[in-house]
mmCIF file of C-alpha atoms in Angstrom:
data_model
loop_
_atom_site.group_PDB
_atom_site.id
_atom_site.type_symbol
_atom_site.label_atom_id
_atom_site.label_comp_id
_atom_site.label_asym_id
_atom_site.label_seq_id
_atom_site.Cartn_x
_atom_site.Cartn_y
_atom_site.Cartn_z
ATOM 1 C CA MET A 1 -103.045 137.542 52.921
ATOM 2 C CA ASN A 2 -106.490 136.805 54.561
ATOM 3 C CA LYS A 3 -106.624 133.339 55.705
ATOM 4 C CA THR A 4 -109.887 132.366 54.251
ATOM 5 C CA LEU A 5 -108.936 133.603 51.002
ATOM 6 C CA LYS A 6 -105.685 131.626 51.135
ATOM 7 C CA LYS A 7 -107.486 128.521 52.300
ATOM 8 C CA ASN A 8 -110.087 128.730 49.335
ATOM 9 C CA ILE A 9 -107.251 129.274 46.888
ATOM 10 C CA ILE A 10 -105.508 125.892 48.441
ATOM 11 C CA PHE A 11 -108.665 124.209 47.873
ATOM 12 C CA LEU A 12 -109.004 125.224 44.360
ATOM 13 C CA HIS A 13 -105.381 124.499 43.673
ATOM 14 C CA LEU A 14 -105.536 120.995 44.957
ATOM 15 C CA TRP A 15 -108.848 119.798 43.697
ATOM 16 C CA LEU A 16 -108.598 121.530 40.230
ATOM 17 C CA GLY A 17 -104.907 120.194 40.056
ATOM 18 C CA LEU A 18 -106.176 116.664 40.766
ATOM 19 C CA SER A 19 -108.936 116.806 38.360
ATOM 20 C CA SER A 20 -106.953 117.806 35.563
ATOM 21 C CA GLY A 21 -103.564 116.117 36.483
ATOM 22 C CA LEU A 22 -103.677 113.309 34.064
ATOM 23 C CA ILE A 23 -104.781 115.517 31.181
ATOM 24 C CA VAL A 24 -101.844 117.920 31.887
ATOM 25 C CA PHE A 25 -99.453 115.267 32.134
ATOM 26 C CA ILE A 26 -100.363 113.866 28.716
ATOM 27 C CA VAL A 27 -100.378 117.215 27.055
ATOM 28 C CA ALA A 28 -97.205 118.435 28.725
ATOM 29 C CA LEU A 29 -95.282 114.998 27.717
ATOM 30 C CA THR A 30 -96.579 114.885 24.074
ATOM 31 C CA GLY A 31 -95.777 118.500 23.889
ATOM 32 C CA SER A 32 -92.040 118.026 24.888
ATOM 33 C CA ILE A 33 -92.022 115.215 22.402
ATOM 34 C CA LEU A 34 -93.460 117.375 19.544
ATOM 35 C CA VAL A 35 -90.976 120.189 20.187
ATOM 36 C CA PHE A 36 -88.385 118.158 18.361
ATOM 37 C CA GLU A 37 -90.804 116.433 15.998
ATOM 38 C CA GLU A 38 -88.700 117.174 12.760
ATOM 39 C CA GLU A 39 -85.439 116.080 14.248
ATOM 40 C CA ILE A 40 -86.866 113.056 15.857
ATOM 41 C CA ASP A 41 -88.827 111.958 12.663
ATOM 42 C CA ALA A 42 -85.783 112.505 10.421
ATOM 43 C CA PHE A 43 -83.733 110.228 12.658
ATOM 44 C CA ILE A 44 -86.552 107.425 12.468
ATOM 45 C CA ASN A 45 -87.654 107.930 8.875
ATOM 46 C CA PRO A 46 -84.622 109.676 6.978
ATOM 47 C CA GLU A 47 -86.036 108.626 3.556
ATOM 48 C CA PHE A 48 -88.840 111.170 4.316
ATOM 49 C CA TYR A 49 -86.313 114.017 4.691
ATOM 50 C CA LYS A 50 -83.306 113.297 2.646
ATOM 51 C CA VAL A 51 -82.441 112.099 -0.988
ATOM 52 C CA SER A 52 -79.447 109.619 -1.496
ATOM 53 C CA ALA A 53 -77.792 111.728 -3.990
ATOM 54 C CA ILE A 54 -78.277 115.300 -5.098
ATOM 55 C CA GLY A 55 -78.920 115.375 -9.196
ATOM 56 C CA THR A 56 -78.132 118.125 -11.441
ATOM 57 C CA GLU A 57 -81.772 118.671 -12.495
ATOM 58 C CA LYS A 58 -85.103 118.182 -10.832
ATOM 59 C CA THR A 59 -87.878 116.372 -12.454
ATOM 60 C CA PRO A 60 -91.255 118.243 -13.022
ATOM 61 C CA VAL A 61 -93.486 117.711 -10.413
ATOM 62 C CA ASP A 62 -96.270 116.478 -12.677
ATOM 63 C CA LEU A 63 -94.581 113.553 -13.952
ATOM 64 C CA TYR A 64 -94.199 111.756 -10.647
ATOM 65 C CA VAL A 65 -97.576 113.241 -9.353
ATOM 66 C CA ASN A 66 -99.212 111.455 -12.187
ATOM 67 C CA ALA A 67 -97.232 108.337 -11.610
ATOM 68 C CA ILE A 68 -98.368 108.254 -7.914
ATOM 69 C CA ARG A 69 -102.015 108.789 -8.992
ATOM 70 C CA LYS A 70 -101.891 105.587 -11.293
ATOM 71 C CA GLN A 71 -99.803 103.399 -9.243
ATOM 72 C CA TYR A 72 -101.331 104.240 -5.721
ATOM 73 C CA ALA A 73 -105.039 104.797 -6.831
ATOM 74 C CA ILE A 74 -104.899 108.333 -5.631
ATOM 75 C CA THR A 75 -108.127 109.978 -6.439
ATOM 76 C CA GLU A 76 -107.566 113.373 -4.561
ATOM 77 C CA LEU A 77 -104.498 115.414 -4.059
ATOM 78 C CA ASP A 78 -104.036 117.355 -0.848
ATOM 79 C CA ARG A 79 -100.632 118.847 -0.692
ATOM 80 C CA ILE A 80 -97.367 119.104 -2.411
ATOM 81 C CA GLN A 81 -94.526 120.421 -0.553
ATOM 82 C CA THR A 82 -90.939 121.395 -2.016
ATOM 83 C CA TYR A 83 -88.014 122.470 -0.100
ATOM 84 C CA GLU A 84 -85.284 125.011 -0.858
ATOM 85 C CA ASP A 85 -82.657 122.381 0.597
ATOM 86 C CA PRO A 86 -81.343 120.346 -2.398
ATOM 87 C CA GLN A 87 -81.119 117.460 -0.197
ATOM 88 C CA ARG A 88 -84.832 117.504 1.050
ATOM 89 C CA SER A 89 -87.362 115.056 -0.681
ATOM 90 C CA VAL A 90 -90.639 116.336 -1.917
ATOM 91 C CA ILE A 91 -93.724 115.592 0.340
ATOM 92 C CA ILE A 92 -97.192 114.675 -1.321
ATOM 93 C CA SER A 93 -100.156 113.971 0.513
ATOM 94 C CA GLY A 94 -103.371 112.445 -1.105
ATOM 95 C CA THR A 95 -106.438 110.177 -0.576
ATOM 96 C CA ASN A 96 -106.909 106.813 -2.294
ATOM 97 C CA ALA A 97 -109.984 104.953 -3.513
ATOM 98 C CA GLN A 98 -110.483 103.547 -0.174
ATOM 99 C CA LYS A 99 -110.708 106.972 1.522
ATOM 100 C CA ASN A 100 -107.128 106.455 3.259
ATOM 101 C CA ASP A 101 -104.856 109.386 3.459
ATOM 102 C CA GLN A 102 -101.318 108.713 2.391
ATOM 103 C CA ILE A 103 -98.118 110.352 2.578
ATOM 104 C CA PHE A 104 -95.379 110.152 -0.136
ATOM 105 C CA SER A 105 -91.720 110.937 -0.039
ATOM 106 C CA VAL A 106 -90.282 111.403 -3.531
ATOM 107 C CA ASP A 107 -86.702 112.031 -4.815
ATOM 108 C CA PRO A 108 -87.252 115.286 -6.812
ATOM 109 C CA TYR A 109 -84.318 114.437 -9.061
ATOM 110 C CA THR A 110 -85.463 110.901 -10.236
ATOM 111 C CA GLY A 111 -89.201 110.995 -9.399
ATOM 112 C CA LYS A 112 -88.659 107.628 -7.487
ATOM 113 C CA VAL A 113 -91.134 107.322 -4.251
ATOM 114 C CA LEU A 114 -88.856 106.685 -1.492
ATOM 115 C CA ALA A 115 -91.478 105.975 1.077
ATOM 116 C CA VAL A 116 -95.270 105.694 1.678
ATOM 117 C CA ILE A 117 -96.950 105.873 5.126
ATOM 118 C CA PRO A 118 -100.701 106.244 6.036
ATOM 119 C CA GLN A 119 -101.273 109.648 7.550
ATOM 120 C CA LYS A 120 -103.403 108.220 10.484
ATOM 121 C CA SER A 121 -100.645 105.574 11.533
ATOM 122 C CA ARG A 122 -97.643 108.005 11.351
ATOM 123 C CA PHE A 123 -96.089 108.247 14.881
ATOM 124 C CA PHE A 124 -96.292 112.156 15.076
ATOM 125 C CA SER A 125 -99.708 112.286 13.734
ATOM 126 C CA VAL A 126 -100.729 110.083 16.780
ATOM 127 C CA VAL A 127 -98.883 112.217 19.025
ATOM 128 C CA LEU A 128 -100.195 115.403 17.866
ATOM 129 C CA ASP A 129 -103.905 113.911 18.041
ATOM 130 C CA LEU A 130 -103.118 112.958 21.564
ATOM 131 C CA HIS A 131 -101.681 116.234 22.403
ATOM 132 C CA ARG A 132 -104.622 118.290 20.890
ATOM 133 C CA HIS A 133 -107.565 115.836 21.170
ATOM 134 C CA LEU A 134 -106.607 112.992 23.383
ATOM 135 C CA ILE A 135 -107.648 110.909 20.159
ATOM 136 C CA LEU A 136 -111.262 111.688 21.274
ATOM 137 C CA GLY A 137 -111.923 114.300 18.458
ATOM 138 C CA GLU A 138 -114.015 117.336 19.285
ATOM 139 C CA ALA A 139 -114.685 116.250 22.715
ATOM 140 C CA GLY A 140 -111.015 115.594 23.486
ATOM 141 C CA LYS A 141 -110.324 119.065 22.096
ATOM 142 C CA PHE A 142 -112.774 120.711 24.415
ATOM 143 C CA ILE A 143 -111.137 118.536 27.582
ATOM 144 C CA THR A 144 -107.791 119.785 26.632
ATOM 145 C CA GLY A 145 -108.810 123.388 26.386
ATOM 146 C CA CYS A 146 -110.411 123.418 29.645
ATOM 147 C CA SER A 147 -107.370 121.583 31.205
ATOM 148 C CA CYS A 148 -105.394 124.281 29.701
ATOM 149 C CA LEU A 149 -107.522 127.033 31.339
ATOM 150 C CA ILE A 150 -107.304 125.233 34.646
ATOM 151 C CA PHE A 151 -103.529 125.056 34.210
ATOM 152 C CA VAL A 152 -103.509 128.750 33.771
ATOM 153 C CA PHE A 153 -105.389 129.229 36.913
ATOM 154 C CA MET A 154 -102.952 126.735 38.752
ATOM 155 C CA LEU A 155 -100.073 128.870 37.605
ATOM 156 C CA PHE A 156 -101.323 131.934 39.118
ATOM 157 C CA SER A 157 -102.751 130.264 42.273
ATOM 158 C CA GLY A 158 -99.361 128.581 42.788
ATOM 159 C CA LEU A 159 -97.553 131.771 42.513
ATOM 160 C CA ILE A 160 -99.824 133.312 45.210
ATOM 161 C CA LEU A 161 -99.422 130.196 47.483
ATOM 162 C CA TRP A 162 -95.628 130.334 46.929
ATOM 163 C CA TRP A 163 -95.344 133.990 47.748
ATOM 164 C CA PRO A 164 -93.663 134.289 51.369
ATOM 165 C CA ASN A 165 -95.242 136.279 53.946
ATOM 166 C CA LYS A 166 -92.165 137.912 54.852
ATOM 167 C CA LEU A 167 -89.671 139.159 52.144
ATOM 168 C CA LYS A 168 -86.846 137.840 54.182
ATOM 169 C CA ASN A 169 -87.940 134.316 53.408
ATOM 170 C CA LEU A 170 -87.848 134.995 49.753
ATOM 171 C CA LYS A 171 -84.307 133.615 49.233
ATOM 172 C CA GLN A 172 -85.237 130.255 51.003
ATOM 173 C CA ARG A 173 -88.177 130.166 48.567
ATOM 174 C CA LEU A 174 -86.075 130.575 45.419
ATOM 175 C CA SER A 175 -83.963 127.317 46.281
ATOM 176 C CA VAL A 176 -84.337 123.576 46.622
ATOM 177 C CA LYS A 177 -83.215 122.059 49.886
ATOM 178 C CA TRP A 178 -81.668 118.783 48.440
ATOM 179 C CA SER A 179 -80.394 117.519 51.789
ATOM 180 C CA ALA A 180 -83.937 117.399 53.474
ATOM 181 C CA SER A 181 -86.403 114.869 53.467
ATOM 182 C CA PHE A 182 -88.081 113.675 50.210
ATOM 183 C CA LYS A 183 -91.398 115.364 51.332
ATOM 184 C CA ARG A 184 -89.530 118.607 51.462
ATOM 185 C CA VAL A 185 -87.620 118.212 48.395
ATOM 186 C CA ASN A 186 -90.646 116.983 46.401
ATOM 187 C CA TRP A 187 -92.494 120.350 47.679
ATOM 188 C CA ASP A 188 -89.479 122.559 46.801
ATOM 189 C CA PHE A 189 -89.159 120.975 43.463
ATOM 190 C CA HIS A 190 -92.617 121.468 42.688
ATOM 191 C CA SER A 191 -93.068 125.042 43.785
ATOM 192 C CA THR A 192 -89.538 126.536 43.263
ATOM 193 C CA PHE A 193 -89.087 125.223 39.705
ATOM 194 C CA GLY A 194 -92.730 126.221 39.119
ATOM 195 C CA ILE A 195 -91.810 129.819 39.784
ATOM 196 C CA TYR A 196 -88.731 129.488 37.495
ATOM 197 C CA THR A 197 -90.810 128.382 34.609
ATOM 198 C CA PHE A 198 -93.883 130.387 35.528
ATOM 199 C CA THR A 199 -93.520 132.753 32.407
ATOM 200 C CA ILE A 200 -92.624 130.215 29.782
ATOM 201 C CA LEU A 201 -95.364 127.852 30.849
ATOM 202 C CA LEU A 202 -97.910 130.781 30.802
ATOM 203 C CA ILE A 203 -96.805 131.659 27.340
ATOM 204 C CA ILE A 204 -97.059 127.925 26.368
ATOM 205 C CA SER A 205 -100.556 127.637 27.878
ATOM 206 C CA LEU A 206 -102.012 130.771 26.469
ATOM 207 C CA THR A 207 -100.817 130.237 23.020
ATOM 208 C CA GLY A 208 -102.217 126.479 23.189
ATOM 209 C CA LEU A 209 -105.682 127.859 23.758
ATOM 210 C CA THR A 210 -105.616 129.181 20.137
ATOM 211 C CA TRP A 211 -106.220 125.551 18.932
ATOM 212 C CA SER A 212 -108.840 124.811 21.660
ATOM 213 C CA PHE A 213 -111.275 127.707 21.416
ATOM 214 C CA LYS A 214 -112.360 129.934 18.725
ATOM 215 C CA TRP A 215 -113.380 132.677 21.115
ATOM 216 C CA PHE A 216 -109.631 133.003 22.144
ATOM 217 C CA GLU A 217 -108.479 133.089 18.503
ATOM 218 C CA SER A 218 -111.317 135.564 17.943
ATOM 219 C CA GLY A 219 -109.876 137.745 20.779
ATOM 220 C CA ILE A 220 -106.326 138.007 19.232
ATOM 221 C CA TYR A 221 -107.870 139.367 16.147
ATOM 222 C CA LEU A 222 -110.061 141.668 17.988
ATOM 223 C CA LEU A 223 -107.085 143.100 20.031
ATOM 224 C CA ALA A 224 -105.026 143.199 17.028
ATOM 225 C CA ASP A 225 -107.422 144.525 14.253
ATOM 226 C CA GLY A 226 -110.540 145.664 16.091
ATOM 227 C CA THR A 227 -112.569 142.921 14.671
ATOM 228 C CA ALA A 228 -112.998 139.340 15.886
ATOM 229 C CA LYS A 229 -113.088 138.090 12.189
ATOM 230 C CA LYS A 230 -109.927 136.677 10.763
ATOM 231 C CA SER A 231 -108.901 136.861 7.076
ATOM 232 C CA SER A 232 -110.470 134.402 4.982
ATOM 233 C CA VAL A 233 -107.655 131.790 3.712
ATOM 234 C CA LYS A 234 -109.906 130.796 0.760
ATOM 235 C CA VAL A 235 -110.703 132.336 -2.428
ATOM 236 C CA GLU A 236 -113.276 131.203 -4.712
ATOM 237 C CA ASN A 237 -112.542 129.502 -7.951
ATOM 238 C CA SER A 238 -113.233 131.685 -11.140
ATOM 239 C CA THR A 239 -113.770 128.874 -13.535
ATOM 240 C CA LYS A 240 -116.632 126.555 -12.818
ATOM 241 C CA ILE A 241 -115.876 123.777 -15.290
ATOM 242 C CA ASP A 242 -112.606 122.412 -16.410
ATOM 243 C CA PRO A 243 -112.162 123.540 -19.778
ATOM 244 C CA MET A 244 -108.824 121.447 -20.415
ATOM 245 C CA PRO A 245 -108.770 118.326 -18.415
ATOM 246 C CA ASP A 246 -105.486 117.099 -19.985
ATOM 247 C CA LYS A 247 -102.957 119.586 -18.533
ATOM 248 C CA THR A 248 -99.154 119.195 -18.937
ATOM 249 C CA PHE A 249 -96.902 120.359 -16.147
ATOM 250 C CA PHE A 250 -99.941 122.230 -14.434
ATOM 251 C CA TYR A 251 -98.263 122.047 -10.866
ATOM 252 C CA GLN A 252 -95.077 122.753 -11.961
ATOM 253 C CA ASN A 253 -96.228 126.027 -13.641
ATOM 254 C CA LEU A 254 -97.739 127.015 -10.284
ATOM 255 C CA PHE A 255 -94.257 126.672 -8.637
ATOM 256 C CA SER A 256 -92.809 128.575 -11.505
ATOM 257 C CA LYS A 257 -95.179 131.216 -11.306
ATOM 258 C CA THR A 258 -94.880 131.593 -7.465
ATOM 259 C CA ASP A 259 -91.216 131.861 -7.739
ATOM 260 C CA SER A 260 -91.203 134.420 -10.304
ATOM 261 C CA ILE A 261 -93.345 136.650 -8.006
ATOM 262 C CA TYR A 262 -91.895 135.841 -4.614
ATOM 263 C CA ARG A 263 -88.052 135.724 -5.498
ATOM 264 C CA TYR A 264 -86.742 134.936 -1.921
ATOM 265 C CA LYS A 265 -85.479 131.559 -0.878
ATOM 266 C CA GLY A 266 -88.173 129.476 0.646
ATOM 267 C CA ASP A 267 -90.007 126.266 0.864
ATOM 268 C CA THR A 268 -93.290 126.001 -1.203
ATOM 269 C CA GLN A 269 -96.445 124.255 -0.554
ATOM 270 C CA ILE A 270 -99.470 123.819 -2.856
ATOM 271 C CA ARG A 271 -102.663 123.068 -1.156
ATOM 272 C CA ILE A 272 -105.458 121.694 -3.207
ATOM 273 C CA PRO A 273 -108.917 122.011 -1.879
ATOM 274 C CA SER A 274 -111.129 118.830 -1.789
ATOM 275 C CA ASP A 275 -114.273 120.866 -2.810
ATOM 276 C CA THR A 276 -114.629 122.276 -6.444
ATOM 277 C CA ILE A 277 -115.417 125.672 -5.405
ATOM 278 C CA ASN A 278 -112.253 127.115 -3.678
ATOM 279 C CA SER A 279 -109.172 127.892 -5.778
ATOM 280 C CA ILE A 280 -105.453 126.270 -5.158
ATOM 281 C CA MET A 281 -103.465 128.034 -2.550
ATOM 282 C CA VAL A 282 -99.682 128.093 -2.920
ATOM 283 C CA ILE A 283 -97.895 129.347 0.083
ATOM 284 C CA LYS A 284 -94.091 130.147 -0.016
ATOM 285 C CA LEU A 285 -92.183 130.365 3.299
ATOM 286 C CA ASN A 286 -89.569 133.061 3.517
ATOM 287 C CA LEU A 287 -86.486 131.484 4.817
ATOM 288 C CA GLU A 288 -84.405 134.874 4.527
ATOM 289 C CA LYS A 289 -86.375 136.155 7.637
ATOM 290 C CA SER A 290 -84.904 135.626 10.928
ATOM 291 C CA ILE A 291 -88.253 135.014 12.484
ATOM 292 C CA PRO A 292 -89.960 131.616 11.261
ATOM 293 C CA ASN A 293 -93.404 131.040 9.646
ATOM 294 C CA ILE A 294 -93.315 134.376 7.498
ATOM 295 C CA SER A 295 -95.053 133.318 4.377
ATOM 296 C CA SER A 296 -96.712 134.873 1.309
ATOM 297 C CA ILE A 297 -99.579 133.405 -0.781
ATOM 298 C CA ILE A 298 -100.849 133.164 -4.345
ATOM 299 C CA TYR A 299 -104.399 131.858 -5.036
ATOM 300 C CA PHE A 300 -104.664 129.933 -8.597
ATOM 301 C CA ASP A 301 -107.655 128.913 -10.679
ATOM 302 C CA ARG A 302 -107.846 125.180 -10.071
ATOM 303 C CA TYR A 303 -108.534 124.432 -13.713
ATOM 304 C CA THR A 304 -106.794 127.119 -15.695
ATOM 305 C CA GLY A 305 -103.764 127.860 -13.514
ATOM 306 C CA ASN A 306 -104.385 131.584 -13.803
ATOM 307 C CA ILE A 307 -103.627 133.748 -10.813
ATOM 308 C CA LEU A 308 -106.576 134.997 -8.978
ATOM 309 C CA LYS A 309 -105.207 136.751 -6.011
ATOM 310 C CA VAL A 310 -101.694 137.703 -4.825
ATOM 311 C CA LYS A 311 -101.115 138.010 -1.034
ATOM 312 C CA PRO A 312 -97.860 138.948 0.209
ATOM 313 C CA TYR A 313 -96.949 138.813 3.834
ATOM 314 C CA GLU A 314 -96.879 142.590 4.108
ATOM 315 C CA SER A 315 -100.577 142.722 3.168
ATOM 316 C CA PHE A 316 -101.640 140.458 6.222
ATOM 317 C CA SER A 317 -103.400 142.089 8.994
ATOM 318 C CA ASN A 318 -101.920 142.480 12.310
ATOM 319 C CA GLY A 319 -104.192 139.655 13.655
ATOM 320 C CA ASP A 320 -102.919 137.435 10.851
ATOM 321 C CA LYS A 321 -99.222 138.287 11.767
ATOM 322 C CA ILE A 322 -99.638 137.693 15.303
ATOM 323 C CA ARG A 323 -101.523 134.302 14.715
ATOM 324 C CA ARG A 324 -98.638 133.089 12.340
ATOM 325 C CA LEU A 325 -96.156 133.640 15.291
ATOM 326 C CA ILE A 326 -98.193 131.723 17.642
ATOM 327 C CA TYR A 327 -97.307 128.284 16.491
ATOM 328 C CA PRO A 328 -93.355 128.954 16.489
ATOM 329 C CA ILE A 329 -93.835 130.491 19.972
ATOM 330 C CA HIS A 330 -95.982 127.750 21.310
ATOM 331 C CA THR A 331 -93.549 125.149 19.955
ATOM 332 C CA GLY A 332 -90.273 127.001 21.128
ATOM 333 C CA SER A 333 -89.005 127.343 17.511
ATOM 334 C CA ILE A 334 -89.128 131.301 17.511
ATOM 335 C CA TYR A 335 -85.509 131.472 17.869
ATOM 336 C CA GLY A 336 -84.138 128.058 16.950
ATOM 337 C CA TYR A 337 -82.506 125.544 18.994
ATOM 338 C CA PRO A 338 -82.069 127.733 22.168
ATOM 339 C CA THR A 339 -85.722 128.330 22.478
ATOM 340 C CA LYS A 340 -86.626 124.766 21.555
ATOM 341 C CA ILE A 341 -84.472 123.389 24.120
ATOM 342 C CA LEU A 342 -85.702 125.448 26.566
ATOM 343 C CA ALA A 343 -89.525 124.663 25.694
ATOM 344 C CA PHE A 344 -88.639 121.023 25.852
ATOM 345 C CA LEU A 345 -87.116 121.128 29.423
ATOM 346 C CA VAL A 346 -90.048 123.370 30.581
ATOM 347 C CA CYS A 347 -92.726 120.827 29.178
ATOM 348 C CA LEU A 348 -90.819 118.110 30.613
ATOM 349 C CA PHE A 349 -91.123 119.900 34.032
ATOM 350 C CA ALA A 350 -94.759 120.579 33.465
ATOM 351 C CA ALA A 351 -95.402 116.983 33.165
ATOM 352 C CA THR A 352 -94.029 116.304 36.588
ATOM 353 C CA LEU A 353 -96.055 118.848 38.232
ATOM 354 C CA PRO A 354 -99.372 116.697 38.500
ATOM 355 C CA ILE A 355 -97.065 113.908 39.979
ATOM 356 C CA THR A 356 -95.381 116.162 42.537
ATOM 357 C CA GLY A 357 -98.588 117.734 43.312
ATOM 358 C CA LEU A 358 -100.424 114.359 43.990
ATOM 359 C CA LEU A 359 -97.436 113.389 46.288
ATOM 360 C CA ILE A 360 -98.020 116.611 48.332
ATOM 361 C CA TRP A 361 -101.445 115.850 48.771
ATOM 362 C CA LEU A 362 -100.984 112.392 49.716
ATOM 363 C CA GLY A 363 -98.401 113.450 52.425
ATOM 364 C CA ARG A 364 -100.800 115.837 53.806
ATOM 365 C CA LYS A 365 -103.728 113.290 53.760
ATOM 366 C CA LYS A 366 -101.302 110.841 55.432
ATOM 367 C CA LYS A 367 -100.445 113.621 58.021
ATOM 368 C CA ARG A 368 -103.995 114.307 58.830
ATOM 369 C CA LYS A 369 -104.640 110.570 59.582
ATOM 370 C CA HIS A 370 -102.009 110.444 62.116
ATOM 371 C CA ILE A 371 -103.326 113.651 64.023
#
């Protein structure tokens, strides 16, 4: 390789790594925690996941939804999530009169509220906010996005710098000389394991850009569908004024209608828009598929409960199908525990890269002072 080019790559690899190192450390560390979000949260807060006893018959959803509205002064419902697993509790989220978002865990057999937690103070809500936005809102989202782009460059520049000048030295570059000095072990650990994890880190980084930049997400749709515009997830409500404000078993009927159309086993979520323009969206996850995040949708009139649009997964565009796969790919849940464990270990290693890289730089800086 041209010496000037290599020198420039070293310069960029060094200073871009130093400038983004803290962000990469935070994002990688929080990412490794989020890989096992459900497992950790279920251990910490079992009442949000399991009921104490499985009953013979489930209580209609509307009965405990209405009770929660009154008892906790909930002015707006956001989501109602039910699960195929008979041991799982129902999760309801809503906003109270003080504009605070609350999450409720309810026993579907008795209608009893098992636990309540503010959305913002939930541990994994904080971790996710830190992972995506550094708890800095849109500014943090842009910073993590730029750091992710830098990390992608760091992966390729690191590959170039690692590549031996002579192929006979390739074997040496693929192992860590644990018996050597700390400086050598640190360099080997940084570069060698960086090569072994290169592909997975690249996949995680590229998929992560989907949440940071609209142009990246649009690019996915452009490549898949020939248009940068993704399918709308909203359908406007047909009824403008509620003709029957006192409704009995309204939400339970939505679940029943959804199950009558999509007969496969799956978890179902009702999403209620905060505005009065859009309809209610019900999403049913297909647990009979080997690949996660395969869902179908039905849109209901928010006032009458009439079906406005049925959108099975098969009707999704290629872009929508790829977009739905990005989350399980990014989190490592695409093939269950094997890929989750792999993603966890790789993310933990990624968190060490800024530290080992800094030590390499400090070592070279100290060496120059002694010359």
